[in-house]
Amino acid sequence: MTTSCCPSFVMFIEKNFPELVKYISSSPSPMVETAMLLKRKYPDIKTVFIGPCTSKKLEYRMEKTQGAIDSVISFEELQALLDAREVDLLVQEEMNIDDASDMGRVFAKCGGISSDIAKLAEGVEPVAMSGIDECRANLLKLKFNKTTANFFEGMACDGGCLNGALSLHHDVKNAMEIDKYSNNATHKGIDSAVEMYHDSWKK
């Protein structure tokens, strides 16, 4: 199985390795899954994804997202909006939002998904691919049956989403900040996330 959270990776497979499309996970990306959950709980809300990814601007318009995302803006665009409105974030009151698990918080880092999957499922031999060149090399191995791996985490950006093209900064400390953010999570494991997911379907 290959991951489906990076739209550039998914499109790379579809275009260059059509014979491997059958291995792409059927799960929506975290962006889409979260938006779908919110729309089920609050049907009248508008959802805006804010992130470092150029491909999300294409993904949210795809039919498979079922209109769950109303708009996508980048961190750069958000910064420009705040600057234009003369909003100084340093003087704003902070809110503690702690509804994401430690496992969910590492998805933006290459290897985060693989490490989570390895903890949860037996017999999984994951490979984390950072950047298109690594993706191509490992997909070729899969295509010609030259790999022992059976779970392929693909990130088009080197290092993962945390180094997306529209990030405000690209720093080697980004991965360390992700790990710190994960370690500080109140919710450990996936139980609370699974419960929240099932609750969203209740009428």
Tab-separated table of C-alpha atoms in Angstrom, residues 89-191:
chain	number	residue	atom	x	y	z
A	89	LEU	CA	0.084	37.854	16.433
A	90	LEU	CA	2.583	38.451	19.227
A	91	VAL	CA	0.041	40.457	21.218
A	92	GLN	CA	-2.934	38.155	20.599
A	93	GLU	CA	-4.289	35.889	23.325
A	94	GLU	CA	-3.279	32.267	22.823
A	95	MET	CA	-5.745	29.378	22.880
A	96	ASN	CA	-4.780	25.863	23.862
A	97	ILE	CA	-6.185	23.524	21.198
A	98	ASP	CA	-5.393	19.993	22.262
A	99	ASP	CA	-7.644	17.676	20.287
A	100	ALA	CA	-4.947	16.036	18.151
A	101	SER	CA	-3.119	12.903	19.241
A	102	ASP	CA	0.629	12.520	19.417
A	103	MET	CA	0.462	10.175	16.415
A	104	GLY	CA	-1.600	12.567	14.330
A	105	ARG	CA	0.784	15.440	14.997
A	106	VAL	CA	3.740	13.823	13.200
A	107	PHE	CA	2.052	13.394	9.799
A	108	ALA	CA	3.736	16.528	8.432
A	109	LYS	CA	7.184	14.987	8.887
A	110	CYS	CA	8.562	12.389	6.498
A	111	GLY	CA	8.559	9.086	8.376
A	112	GLY	CA	5.778	10.139	10.740
A	113	ILE	CA	3.096	8.017	9.106
A	114	SER	CA	5.427	5.034	8.713
A	115	SER	CA	6.398	5.102	12.378
A	116	ASP	CA	2.739	5.228	13.411
A	117	ILE	CA	1.752	2.375	11.100
A	118	ALA	CA	4.633	0.242	12.372
A	119	LYS	CA	3.360	0.721	15.950
A	120	LEU	CA	-0.195	-0.294	15.088
A	121	ALA	CA	0.051	-3.112	12.559
A	122	GLU	CA	1.975	-6.365	12.573
A	123	GLY	CA	3.927	-7.477	9.543
A	124	VAL	CA	4.334	-3.975	8.131
A	125	GLU	CA	7.703	-3.160	6.580
A	126	PRO	CA	7.482	0.557	5.818
A	127	VAL	CA	9.718	2.780	3.750
A	128	ALA	CA	9.544	6.568	4.095
A	129	MET	CA	10.331	8.434	0.883
A	130	SER	CA	11.474	12.045	1.137
A	131	GLY	CA	11.247	13.976	-2.128
A	132	ILE	CA	10.318	12.897	-5.655
A	133	ASP	CA	13.677	11.249	-6.394
A	134	GLU	CA	13.312	8.846	-3.469
A	135	CYS	CA	9.691	8.230	-4.430
A	136	ARG	CA	10.673	7.356	-7.987
A	137	ALA	CA	13.485	5.023	-6.886
A	138	ASN	CA	11.314	3.061	-4.456
A	139	LEU	CA	8.308	2.907	-6.766
A	140	LEU	CA	10.555	1.415	-9.438
A	141	LYS	CA	11.574	-1.252	-6.925
A	142	LEU	CA	7.906	-1.944	-6.214
A	143	LYS	CA	7.079	-2.060	-9.914
A	144	PHE	CA	9.758	-4.663	-10.605
A	145	ASN	CA	9.235	-6.557	-7.338
A	146	LYS	CA	12.698	-5.646	-6.030
A	147	THR	CA	11.722	-4.563	-2.520
A	148	THR	CA	10.822	-6.206	0.774
A	149	ALA	CA	8.838	-3.144	1.884
A	150	ASN	CA	5.050	-3.408	1.844
A	151	PHE	CA	4.059	0.103	2.985
A	152	PHE	CA	5.262	3.132	1.042
A	153	GLU	CA	5.016	6.591	2.591
A	154	GLY	CA	5.545	9.166	-0.142
A	155	MET	CA	6.254	12.854	0.440
A	156	ALA	CA	6.937	14.992	-2.624
A	157	CYS	CA	8.684	17.670	-0.571
A	158	ASP	CA	12.065	16.886	0.950
A	159	GLY	CA	11.524	16.165	4.618
A	160	GLY	CA	7.748	16.162	4.250
A	161	CYS	CA	4.994	18.767	4.393
A	162	LEU	CA	6.893	20.776	6.993
A	163	ASN	CA	9.196	21.841	4.148
A	164	GLY	CA	6.406	22.570	1.693
A	165	ALA	CA	7.025	25.155	-0.989
A	166	LEU	CA	4.784	27.695	0.743
A	167	SER	CA	6.240	27.318	4.234
A	168	LEU	CA	7.288	30.590	5.813
A	169	HIS	CA	10.708	29.149	6.573
A	170	HIS	CA	12.683	26.003	5.827
A	171	ASP	CA	14.806	25.044	8.786
A	172	VAL	CA	16.455	21.860	10.001
A	173	LYS	CA	14.733	22.515	13.324
A	174	ASN	CA	11.280	22.059	11.764
A	175	ALA	CA	11.343	18.288	12.340
A	176	MET	CA	12.413	18.827	15.952
A	177	GLU	CA	9.496	21.210	16.465
A	178	ILE	CA	7.116	18.583	15.069
A	179	ASP	CA	8.467	15.985	17.514
A	180	LYS	CA	8.139	18.445	20.398
A	181	TYR	CA	4.558	19.216	19.361
A	182	SER	CA	3.820	15.475	19.268
A	183	ASN	CA	5.388	14.783	22.659
A	184	ASN	CA	3.306	17.558	24.261
A	185	ALA	CA	-0.019	16.087	23.122
A	186	THR	CA	-2.431	15.112	25.877
A	187	HIS	CA	-4.004	12.397	23.743
A	188	LYS	CA	-1.731	9.417	23.186
A	189	GLY	CA	-2.373	6.762	20.549
A	190	ILE	CA	-5.397	6.696	18.266
A	191	ASP	CA	-8.304	5.789	20.553
